[in-house]
CSV table of C-alpha atoms and ligand atoms in Angstrom, one decimal:
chain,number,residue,atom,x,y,z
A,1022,UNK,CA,100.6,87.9,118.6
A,1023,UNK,CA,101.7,87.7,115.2
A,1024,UNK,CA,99.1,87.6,112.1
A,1025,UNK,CA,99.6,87.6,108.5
A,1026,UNK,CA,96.6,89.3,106.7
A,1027,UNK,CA,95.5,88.8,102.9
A,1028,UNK,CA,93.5,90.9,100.7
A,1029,UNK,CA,92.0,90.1,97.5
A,1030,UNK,CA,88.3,90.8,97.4
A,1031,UNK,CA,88.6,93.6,94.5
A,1032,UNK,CA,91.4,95.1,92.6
A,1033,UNK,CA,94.4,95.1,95.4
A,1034,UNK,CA,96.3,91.8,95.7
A,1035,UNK,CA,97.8,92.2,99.4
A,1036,UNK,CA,99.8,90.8,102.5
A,1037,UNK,CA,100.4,92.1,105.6
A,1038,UNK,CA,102.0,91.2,108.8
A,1039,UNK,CA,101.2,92.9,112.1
A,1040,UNK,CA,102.4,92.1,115.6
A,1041,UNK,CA,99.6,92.7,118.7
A,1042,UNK,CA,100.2,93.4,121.6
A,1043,UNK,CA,97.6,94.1,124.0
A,1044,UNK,CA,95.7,97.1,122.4
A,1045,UNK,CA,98.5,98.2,120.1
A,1046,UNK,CA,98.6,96.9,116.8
A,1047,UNK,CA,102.4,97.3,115.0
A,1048,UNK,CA,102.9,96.7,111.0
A,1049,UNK,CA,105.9,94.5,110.4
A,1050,UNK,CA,105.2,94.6,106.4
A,1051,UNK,CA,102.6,95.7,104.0
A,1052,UNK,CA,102.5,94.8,100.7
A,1053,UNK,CA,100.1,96.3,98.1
A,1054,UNK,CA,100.2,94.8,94.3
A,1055,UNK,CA,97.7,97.1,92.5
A,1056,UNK,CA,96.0,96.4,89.0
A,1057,UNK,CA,94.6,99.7,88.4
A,1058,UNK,CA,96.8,99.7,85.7
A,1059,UNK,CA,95.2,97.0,84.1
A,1060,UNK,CA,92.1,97.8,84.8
A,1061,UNK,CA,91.9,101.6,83.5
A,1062,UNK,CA,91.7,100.7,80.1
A,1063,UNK,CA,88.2,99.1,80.9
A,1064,UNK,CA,87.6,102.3,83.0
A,1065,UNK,CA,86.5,100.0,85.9
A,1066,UNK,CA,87.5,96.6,87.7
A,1067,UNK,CA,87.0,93.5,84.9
A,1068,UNK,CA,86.1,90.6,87.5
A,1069,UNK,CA,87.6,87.6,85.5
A,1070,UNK,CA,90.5,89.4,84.8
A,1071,UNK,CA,90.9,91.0,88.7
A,1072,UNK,CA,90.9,87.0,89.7
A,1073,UNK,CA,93.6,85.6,87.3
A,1074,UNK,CA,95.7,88.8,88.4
A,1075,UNK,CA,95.3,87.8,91.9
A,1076,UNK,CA,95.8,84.2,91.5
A,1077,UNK,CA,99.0,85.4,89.8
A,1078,UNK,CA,100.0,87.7,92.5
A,1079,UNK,CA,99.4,86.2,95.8
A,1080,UNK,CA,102.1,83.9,96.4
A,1081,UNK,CA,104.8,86.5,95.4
A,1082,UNK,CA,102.9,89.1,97.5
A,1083,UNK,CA,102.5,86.7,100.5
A,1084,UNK,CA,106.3,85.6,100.4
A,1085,UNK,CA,107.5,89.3,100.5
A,1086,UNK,CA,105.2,90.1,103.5
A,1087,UNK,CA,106.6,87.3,105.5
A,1088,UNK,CA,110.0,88.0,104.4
A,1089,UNK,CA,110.0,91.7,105.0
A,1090,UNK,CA,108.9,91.1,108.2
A,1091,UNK,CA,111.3,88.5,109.0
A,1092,UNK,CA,108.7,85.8,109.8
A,1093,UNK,CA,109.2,82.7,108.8
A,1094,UNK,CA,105.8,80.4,107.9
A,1095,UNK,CA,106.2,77.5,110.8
A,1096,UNK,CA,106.8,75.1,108.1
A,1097,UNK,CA,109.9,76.7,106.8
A,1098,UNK,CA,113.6,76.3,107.4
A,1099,UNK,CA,114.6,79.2,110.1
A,1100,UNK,CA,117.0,81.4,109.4
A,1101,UNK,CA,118.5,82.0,113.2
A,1102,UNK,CA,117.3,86.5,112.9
A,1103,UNK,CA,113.7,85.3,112.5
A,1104,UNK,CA,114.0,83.2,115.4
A,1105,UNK,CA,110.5,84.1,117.8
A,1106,UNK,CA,108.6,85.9,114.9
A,1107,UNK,CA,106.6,83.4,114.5
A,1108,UNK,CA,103.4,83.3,112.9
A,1109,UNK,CA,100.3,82.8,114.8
A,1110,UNK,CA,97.0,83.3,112.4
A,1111,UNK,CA,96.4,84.3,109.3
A,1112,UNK,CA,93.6,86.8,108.6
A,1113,UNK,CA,91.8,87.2,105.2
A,1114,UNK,CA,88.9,89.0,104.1
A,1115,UNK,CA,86.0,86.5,103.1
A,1116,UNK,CA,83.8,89.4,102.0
A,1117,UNK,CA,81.7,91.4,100.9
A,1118,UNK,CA,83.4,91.8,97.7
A,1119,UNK,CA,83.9,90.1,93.9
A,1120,UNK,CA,83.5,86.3,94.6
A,1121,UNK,CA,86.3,85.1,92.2
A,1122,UNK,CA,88.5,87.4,93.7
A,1123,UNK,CA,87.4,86.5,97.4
A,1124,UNK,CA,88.2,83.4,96.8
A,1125,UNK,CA,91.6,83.3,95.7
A,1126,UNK,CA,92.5,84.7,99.2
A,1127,UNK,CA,90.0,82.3,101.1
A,1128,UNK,CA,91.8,79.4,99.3
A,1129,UNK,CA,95.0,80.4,100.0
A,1130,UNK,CA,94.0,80.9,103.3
A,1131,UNK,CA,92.7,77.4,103.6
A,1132,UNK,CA,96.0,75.8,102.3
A,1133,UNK,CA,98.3,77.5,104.4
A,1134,UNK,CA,96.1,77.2,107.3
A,1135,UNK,CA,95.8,73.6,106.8
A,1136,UNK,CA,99.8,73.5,105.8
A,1137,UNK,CA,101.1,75.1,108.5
A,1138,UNK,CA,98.6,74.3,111.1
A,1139,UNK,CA,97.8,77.9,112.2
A,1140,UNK,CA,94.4,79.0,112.6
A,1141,UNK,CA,92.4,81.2,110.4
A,1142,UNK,CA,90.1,84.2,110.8
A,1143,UNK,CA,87.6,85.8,108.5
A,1144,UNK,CA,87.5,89.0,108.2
A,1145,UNK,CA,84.9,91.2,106.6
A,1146,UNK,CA,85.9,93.7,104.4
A,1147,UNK,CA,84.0,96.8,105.8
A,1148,UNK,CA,85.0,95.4,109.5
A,1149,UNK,CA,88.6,95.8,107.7
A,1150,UNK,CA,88.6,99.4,107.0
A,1151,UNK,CA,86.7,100.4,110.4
A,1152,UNK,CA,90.0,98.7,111.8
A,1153,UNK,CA,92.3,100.7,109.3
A,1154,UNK,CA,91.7,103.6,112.6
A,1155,UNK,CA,93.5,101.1,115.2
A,1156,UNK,CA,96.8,100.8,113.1
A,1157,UNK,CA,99.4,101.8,115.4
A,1158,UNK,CA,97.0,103.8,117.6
A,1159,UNK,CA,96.5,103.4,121.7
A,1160,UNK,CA,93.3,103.8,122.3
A,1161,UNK,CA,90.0,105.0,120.9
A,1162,UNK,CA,87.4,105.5,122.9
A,1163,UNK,CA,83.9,104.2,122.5
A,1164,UNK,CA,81.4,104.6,121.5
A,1165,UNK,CA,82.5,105.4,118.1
A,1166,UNK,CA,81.0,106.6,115.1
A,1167,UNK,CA,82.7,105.7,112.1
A,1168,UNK,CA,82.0,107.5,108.2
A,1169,UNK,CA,82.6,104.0,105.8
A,1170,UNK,CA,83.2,105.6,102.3
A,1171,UNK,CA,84.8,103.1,100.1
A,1172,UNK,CA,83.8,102.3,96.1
A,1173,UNK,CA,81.3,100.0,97.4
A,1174,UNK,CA,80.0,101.3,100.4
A,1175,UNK,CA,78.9,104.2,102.2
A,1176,UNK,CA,77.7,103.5,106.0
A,1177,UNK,CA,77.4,105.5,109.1
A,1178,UNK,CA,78.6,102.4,111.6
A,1179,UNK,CA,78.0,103.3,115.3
A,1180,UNK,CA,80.8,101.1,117.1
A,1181,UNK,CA,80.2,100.5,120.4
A,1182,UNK,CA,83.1,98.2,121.2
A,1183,UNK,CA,85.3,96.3,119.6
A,1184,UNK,CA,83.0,93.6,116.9
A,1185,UNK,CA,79.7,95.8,118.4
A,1186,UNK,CA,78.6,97.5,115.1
A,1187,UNK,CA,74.9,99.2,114.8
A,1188,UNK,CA,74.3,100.5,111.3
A,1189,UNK,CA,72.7,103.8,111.1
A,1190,UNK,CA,72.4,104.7,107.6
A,1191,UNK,CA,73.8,103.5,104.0
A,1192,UNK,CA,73.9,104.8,100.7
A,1193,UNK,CA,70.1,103.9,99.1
A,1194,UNK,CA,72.3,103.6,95.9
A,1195,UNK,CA,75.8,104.4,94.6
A,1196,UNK,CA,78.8,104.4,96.7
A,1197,UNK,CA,80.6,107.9,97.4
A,1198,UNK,CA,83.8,106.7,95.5
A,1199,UNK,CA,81.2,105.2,93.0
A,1200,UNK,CA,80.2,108.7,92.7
A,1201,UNK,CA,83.7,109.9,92.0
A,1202,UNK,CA,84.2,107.3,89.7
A,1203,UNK,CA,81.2,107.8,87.6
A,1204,UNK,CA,81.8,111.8,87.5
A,1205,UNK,CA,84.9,111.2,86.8
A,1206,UNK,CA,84.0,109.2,83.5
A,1207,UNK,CA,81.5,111.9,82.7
A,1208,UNK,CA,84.0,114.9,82.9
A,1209,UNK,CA,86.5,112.1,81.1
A,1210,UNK,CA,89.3,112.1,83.8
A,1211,UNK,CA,89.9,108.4,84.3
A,1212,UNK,CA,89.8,106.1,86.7
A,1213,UNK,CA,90.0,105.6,89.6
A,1214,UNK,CA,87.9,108.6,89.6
A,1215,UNK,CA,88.4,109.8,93.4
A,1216,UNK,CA,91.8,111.1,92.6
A,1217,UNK,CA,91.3,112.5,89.5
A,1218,UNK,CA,88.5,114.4,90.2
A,1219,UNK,CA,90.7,115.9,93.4
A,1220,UNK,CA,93.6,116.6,91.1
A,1221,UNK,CA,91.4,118.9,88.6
A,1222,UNK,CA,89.3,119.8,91.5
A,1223,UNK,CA,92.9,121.5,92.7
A,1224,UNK,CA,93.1,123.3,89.7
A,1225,UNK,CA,90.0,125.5,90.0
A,1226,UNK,CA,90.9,126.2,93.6
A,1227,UNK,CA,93.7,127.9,92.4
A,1228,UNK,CA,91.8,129.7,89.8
A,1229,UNK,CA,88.6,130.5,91.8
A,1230,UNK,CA,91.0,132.7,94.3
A,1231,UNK,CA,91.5,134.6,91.1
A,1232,UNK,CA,88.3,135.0,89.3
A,1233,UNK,CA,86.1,134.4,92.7
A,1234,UNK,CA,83.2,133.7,90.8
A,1235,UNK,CA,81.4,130.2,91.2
A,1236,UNK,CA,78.3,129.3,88.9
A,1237,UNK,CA,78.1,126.2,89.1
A,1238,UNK,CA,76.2,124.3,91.4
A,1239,UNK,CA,75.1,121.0,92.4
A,1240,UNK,CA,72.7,119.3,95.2
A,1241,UNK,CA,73.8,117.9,98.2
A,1242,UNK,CA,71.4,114.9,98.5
A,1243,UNK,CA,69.5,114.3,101.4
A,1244,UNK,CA,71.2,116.6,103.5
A,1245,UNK,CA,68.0,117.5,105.1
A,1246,UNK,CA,66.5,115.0,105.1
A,1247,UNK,CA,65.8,113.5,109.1
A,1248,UNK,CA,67.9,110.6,108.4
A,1249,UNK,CA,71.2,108.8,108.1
A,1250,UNK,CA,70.8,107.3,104.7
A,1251,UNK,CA,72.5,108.9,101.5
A,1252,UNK,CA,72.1,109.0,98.2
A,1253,UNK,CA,74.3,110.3,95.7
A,1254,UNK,CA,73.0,108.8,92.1
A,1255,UNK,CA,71.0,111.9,91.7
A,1256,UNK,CA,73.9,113.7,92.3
A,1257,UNK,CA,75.7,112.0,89.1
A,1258,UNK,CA,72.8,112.9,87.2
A,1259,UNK,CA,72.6,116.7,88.1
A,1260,UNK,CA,76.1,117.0,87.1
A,1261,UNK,CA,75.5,114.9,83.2
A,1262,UNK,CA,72.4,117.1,82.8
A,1263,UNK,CA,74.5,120.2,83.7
A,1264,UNK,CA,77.0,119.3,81.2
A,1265,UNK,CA,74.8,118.8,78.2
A,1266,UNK,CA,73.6,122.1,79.2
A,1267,UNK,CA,76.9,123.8,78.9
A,1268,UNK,CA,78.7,124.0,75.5
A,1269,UNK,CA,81.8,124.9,77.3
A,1270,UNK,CA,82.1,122.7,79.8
A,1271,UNK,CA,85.4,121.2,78.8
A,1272,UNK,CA,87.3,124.5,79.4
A,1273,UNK,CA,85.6,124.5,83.0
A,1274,UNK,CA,86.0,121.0,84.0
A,1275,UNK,CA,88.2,121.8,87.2
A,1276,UNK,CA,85.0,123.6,88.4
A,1277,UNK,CA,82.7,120.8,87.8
A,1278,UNK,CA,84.9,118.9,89.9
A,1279,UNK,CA,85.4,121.1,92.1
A,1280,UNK,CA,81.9,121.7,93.0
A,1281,UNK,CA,81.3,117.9,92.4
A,1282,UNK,CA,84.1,117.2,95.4
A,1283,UNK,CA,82.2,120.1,97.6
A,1284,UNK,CA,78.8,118.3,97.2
A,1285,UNK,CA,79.6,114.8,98.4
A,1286,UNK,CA,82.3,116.5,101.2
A,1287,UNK,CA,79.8,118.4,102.5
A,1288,UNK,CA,76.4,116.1,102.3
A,1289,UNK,CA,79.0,113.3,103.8
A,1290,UNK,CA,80.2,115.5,106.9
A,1291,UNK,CA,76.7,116.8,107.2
A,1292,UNK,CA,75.0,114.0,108.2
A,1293,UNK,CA,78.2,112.4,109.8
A,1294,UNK,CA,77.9,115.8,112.4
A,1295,UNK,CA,74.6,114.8,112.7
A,1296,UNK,CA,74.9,111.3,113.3
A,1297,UNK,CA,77.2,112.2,115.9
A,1298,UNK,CA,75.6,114.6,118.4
A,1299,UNK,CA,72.1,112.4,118.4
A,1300,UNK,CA,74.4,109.4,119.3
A,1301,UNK,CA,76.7,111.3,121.7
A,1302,UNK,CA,79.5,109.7,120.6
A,1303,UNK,CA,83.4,110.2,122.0
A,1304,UNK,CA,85.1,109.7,119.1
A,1305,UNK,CA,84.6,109.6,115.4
A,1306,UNK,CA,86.2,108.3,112.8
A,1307,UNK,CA,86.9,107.9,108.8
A,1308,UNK,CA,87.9,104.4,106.7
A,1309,UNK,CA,87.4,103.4,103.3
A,1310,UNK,CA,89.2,104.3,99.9
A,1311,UNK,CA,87.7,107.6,99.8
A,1312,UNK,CA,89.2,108.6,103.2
A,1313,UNK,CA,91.9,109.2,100.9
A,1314,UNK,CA,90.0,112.8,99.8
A,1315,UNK,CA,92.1,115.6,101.5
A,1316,UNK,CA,89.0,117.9,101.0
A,1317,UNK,CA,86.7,115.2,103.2
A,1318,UNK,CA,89.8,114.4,105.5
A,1319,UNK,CA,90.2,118.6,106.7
A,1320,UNK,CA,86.8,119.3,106.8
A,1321,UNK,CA,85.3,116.7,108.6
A,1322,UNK,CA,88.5,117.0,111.0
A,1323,UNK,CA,87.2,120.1,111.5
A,1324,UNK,CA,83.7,120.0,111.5
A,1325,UNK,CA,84.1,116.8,114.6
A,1326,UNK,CA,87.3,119.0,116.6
A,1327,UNK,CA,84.5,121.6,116.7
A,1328,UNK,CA,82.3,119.4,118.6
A,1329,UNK,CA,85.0,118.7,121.2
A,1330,UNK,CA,85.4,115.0,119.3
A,1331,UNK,CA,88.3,112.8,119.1
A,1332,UNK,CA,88.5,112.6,115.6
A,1333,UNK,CA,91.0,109.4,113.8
A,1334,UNK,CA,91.8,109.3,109.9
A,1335,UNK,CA,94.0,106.2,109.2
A,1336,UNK,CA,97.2,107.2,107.6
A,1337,UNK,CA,96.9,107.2,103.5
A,1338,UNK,CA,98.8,104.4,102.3
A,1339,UNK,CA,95.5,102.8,104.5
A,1340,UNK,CA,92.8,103.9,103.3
A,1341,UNK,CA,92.3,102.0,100.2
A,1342,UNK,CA,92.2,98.4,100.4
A,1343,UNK,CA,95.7,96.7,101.9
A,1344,UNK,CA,96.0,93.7,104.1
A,1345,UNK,CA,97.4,95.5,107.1
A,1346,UNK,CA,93.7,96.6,107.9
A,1347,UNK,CA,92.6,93.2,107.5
A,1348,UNK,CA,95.4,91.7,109.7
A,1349,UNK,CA,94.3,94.5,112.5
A,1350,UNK,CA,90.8,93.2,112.4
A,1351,UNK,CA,91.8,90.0,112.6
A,1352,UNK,CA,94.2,90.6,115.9
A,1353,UNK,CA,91.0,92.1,117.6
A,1354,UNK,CA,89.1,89.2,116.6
A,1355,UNK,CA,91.5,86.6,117.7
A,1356,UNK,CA,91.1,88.3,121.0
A,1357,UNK,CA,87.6,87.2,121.3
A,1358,UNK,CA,88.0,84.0,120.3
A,1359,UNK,CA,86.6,84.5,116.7
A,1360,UNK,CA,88.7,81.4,114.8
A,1361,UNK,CA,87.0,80.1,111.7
A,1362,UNK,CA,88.0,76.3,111.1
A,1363,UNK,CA,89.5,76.1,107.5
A,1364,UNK,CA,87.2,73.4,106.6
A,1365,UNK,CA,84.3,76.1,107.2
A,1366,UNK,CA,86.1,79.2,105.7
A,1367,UNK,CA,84.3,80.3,102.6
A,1368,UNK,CA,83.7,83.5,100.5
A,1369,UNK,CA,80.9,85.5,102.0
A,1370,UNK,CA,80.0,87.6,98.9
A,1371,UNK,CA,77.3,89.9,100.9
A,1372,UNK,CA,78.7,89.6,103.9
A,1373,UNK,CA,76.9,92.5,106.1
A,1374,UNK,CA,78.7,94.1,108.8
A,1375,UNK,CA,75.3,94.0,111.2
B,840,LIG,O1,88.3,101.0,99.7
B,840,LIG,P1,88.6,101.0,98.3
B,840,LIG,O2,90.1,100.9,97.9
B,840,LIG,O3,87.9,99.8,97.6
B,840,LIG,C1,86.6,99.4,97.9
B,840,LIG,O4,86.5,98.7,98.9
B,840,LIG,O5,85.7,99.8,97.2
B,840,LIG,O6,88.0,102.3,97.6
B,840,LIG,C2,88.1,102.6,96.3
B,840,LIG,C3,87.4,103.9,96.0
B,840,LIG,C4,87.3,104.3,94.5
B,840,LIG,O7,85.9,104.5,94.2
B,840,LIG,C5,88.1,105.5,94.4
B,840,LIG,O8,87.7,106.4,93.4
B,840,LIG,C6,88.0,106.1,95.8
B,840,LIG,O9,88.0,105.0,96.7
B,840,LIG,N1,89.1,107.0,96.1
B,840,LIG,C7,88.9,108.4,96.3
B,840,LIG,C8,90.2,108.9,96.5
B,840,LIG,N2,91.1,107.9,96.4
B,840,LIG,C9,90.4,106.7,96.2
B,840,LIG,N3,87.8,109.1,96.3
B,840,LIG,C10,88.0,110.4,96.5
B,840,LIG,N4,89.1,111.0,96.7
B,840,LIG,C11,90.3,110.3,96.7
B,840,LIG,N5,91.5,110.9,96.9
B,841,LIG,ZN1,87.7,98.5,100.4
């Protein structure tokens, strides 16, 4: 089965064609248009302008999808190569997310589906990234547990099949890339803050091997606590009310980040060890933009292998938000059935997973 995914719900305008078969999900084409650019001068995603971006982008971005895929939309003229690639649904996240920019892709969703008469699914965003794992991958056994650490979420998902999602514990506040964005504006590094915070964060490793000496150091919320719930606001606020401690802290800025990086690696593997051994779980795995962090992605490889766990990290370029997750999703969902007519296809802003 061929599907054609679209992304819009934040920053990322993006297409994506995958081809199904069975359990096996192949990318024909993924196309990413980013406006981090545009957006870092604001230090943070601008709504109004993420939608006219979008509604700028995603016909251009949807055209080079299909085309690099060699699919042809079923209302096109066939060129004879892209005869039997032909296009069977089209996926797009309806949310959670920004609700101009959700709907830019729901609409275009709705007009091609109507257009071309192929049905539509809706997709939820966090479903999206769970399904990031099943890119190009066999077979994963259940149950699953699955660490959800994007700039708007942070969820311990216990998955128990394919669309079975329990929900054991969330962020009571900010998001762990939320976190790295916000330390990152403190220690003025930019956004998006996750990298940034990684690239100085590099910097002191290869310092500290010299000097060995580390006197800095910040909490690692609720990692005690008898729970699965986070929290990492406080942790923002330990590291601003170390800085305006610490006249010098500009010369030791990869530290701060360093340690900063540490804390939420550690309080985020912590509880996801946790998590894991009380659920018995086969497998575990890690999705969301801030499955991009190479000091998360190593240790909690590590910490899971040592439990005898199959342990999935889905390849970078899909960690932060692309369509070729959402087009995944959607092929498992199609599977069951899940069609959403495209009169009844609308933006589902807080869409929860469970
Ligand atoms: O999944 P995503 O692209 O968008 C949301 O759905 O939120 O995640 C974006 C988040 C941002 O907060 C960004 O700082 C974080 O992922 N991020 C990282 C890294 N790359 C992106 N956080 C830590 N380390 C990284 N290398
Ligand atoms: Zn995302």
């Amino acid at each position: 089965m061929i599907i054609l995914g679209i992304e819009t719900s934040c920053d990322e305008t993006a297409a994506s064609v995958v081809e199904g078969v069975g359990n096996k999900v192949r990318v024909l084409s993924n196309v990413v248009s980013s406006q981090i650019e545009i957006h870092k001068k604001y230090g943070g995603v601008v709504p109004e302008v993420a939608a006219r971006e979008h509604v700028l982008n995603i016909l251009p971005v949807v055209n080079e999808a299909l085309e690099r895929a060699g699919v042809a939309h079923p209302g096109a003229a066939r060129h004879p190569s892209q005869e039997g690639n032909k296009l069977e649904a089209i996926a797009v996240t309806a949310g959670p997310g920004l609700i101009t920019s959700l709907q830019v892709g729901t609409e275009t969703a709705k007009t091609m589906s109507y257009a071309w008469q192929v049905p539509v699914i809706a997709v939820n965003h966090i479903e999206a990234h769970l399904y990031s794992n099943f890119i190009e991958r066999e077979k994963i056994e259940f149950p699953a547990l699955v660490l959800t650490v994007s700039g708007g979420h942070t969820i311990l998902v216990l998955m128990n099949g394919h669309g079975k999602y329990q929900i054991l514990g969330e962020t009571r506040d900010d998001a762990a890339g939320e976190a790295f964005d916000k330390a990152a504006a403190l220690l003025g590094l930019g956004y998006p803050g996750g990298p940034a915070i990684s690239r100085e964060a590099a910097k002191w490793q290869v310092k500290s091997s010299k000097f060995k000496v580390k006197s800095i150091s910040l909490p690692r919320p609720m990692l005690e606590k008898n729970n699965f719930e986070f929290s990492f606001s406080g942790l923002k606020t330990a590291l601003l009310y170390q800085l305006q401690k610490d006249k010098n802290w500009k010369k030791r800025k990869a530290e701060y980040a360093y340690e900063f990086e540490q804390a939420v690696a550690e309080t985020l593997v912590g509880k996801t060890v946790k998590a894991a051994k009380k659920y018995g779980v086969k497998s575990v795995m890690l999705a969301g933009g801030v499955a991009a962090n190479s000091v998360l992605r190593a240790d909690l490889k590590e910490a899971t292998e040592k439990l005898g766990l199959n342990f999935f990290m889905p390849d970078l370029k899909y960690t932060t938000d692309n369509a070729a997750m959402v087009a995944t999703a959607g092929y498992f969902l199609a599977r069951q059935k899940k069609f959403t007519p495209w009169k009844k296809l609308a933006t589902r802003v807080n869409w929860e997973l469970a």
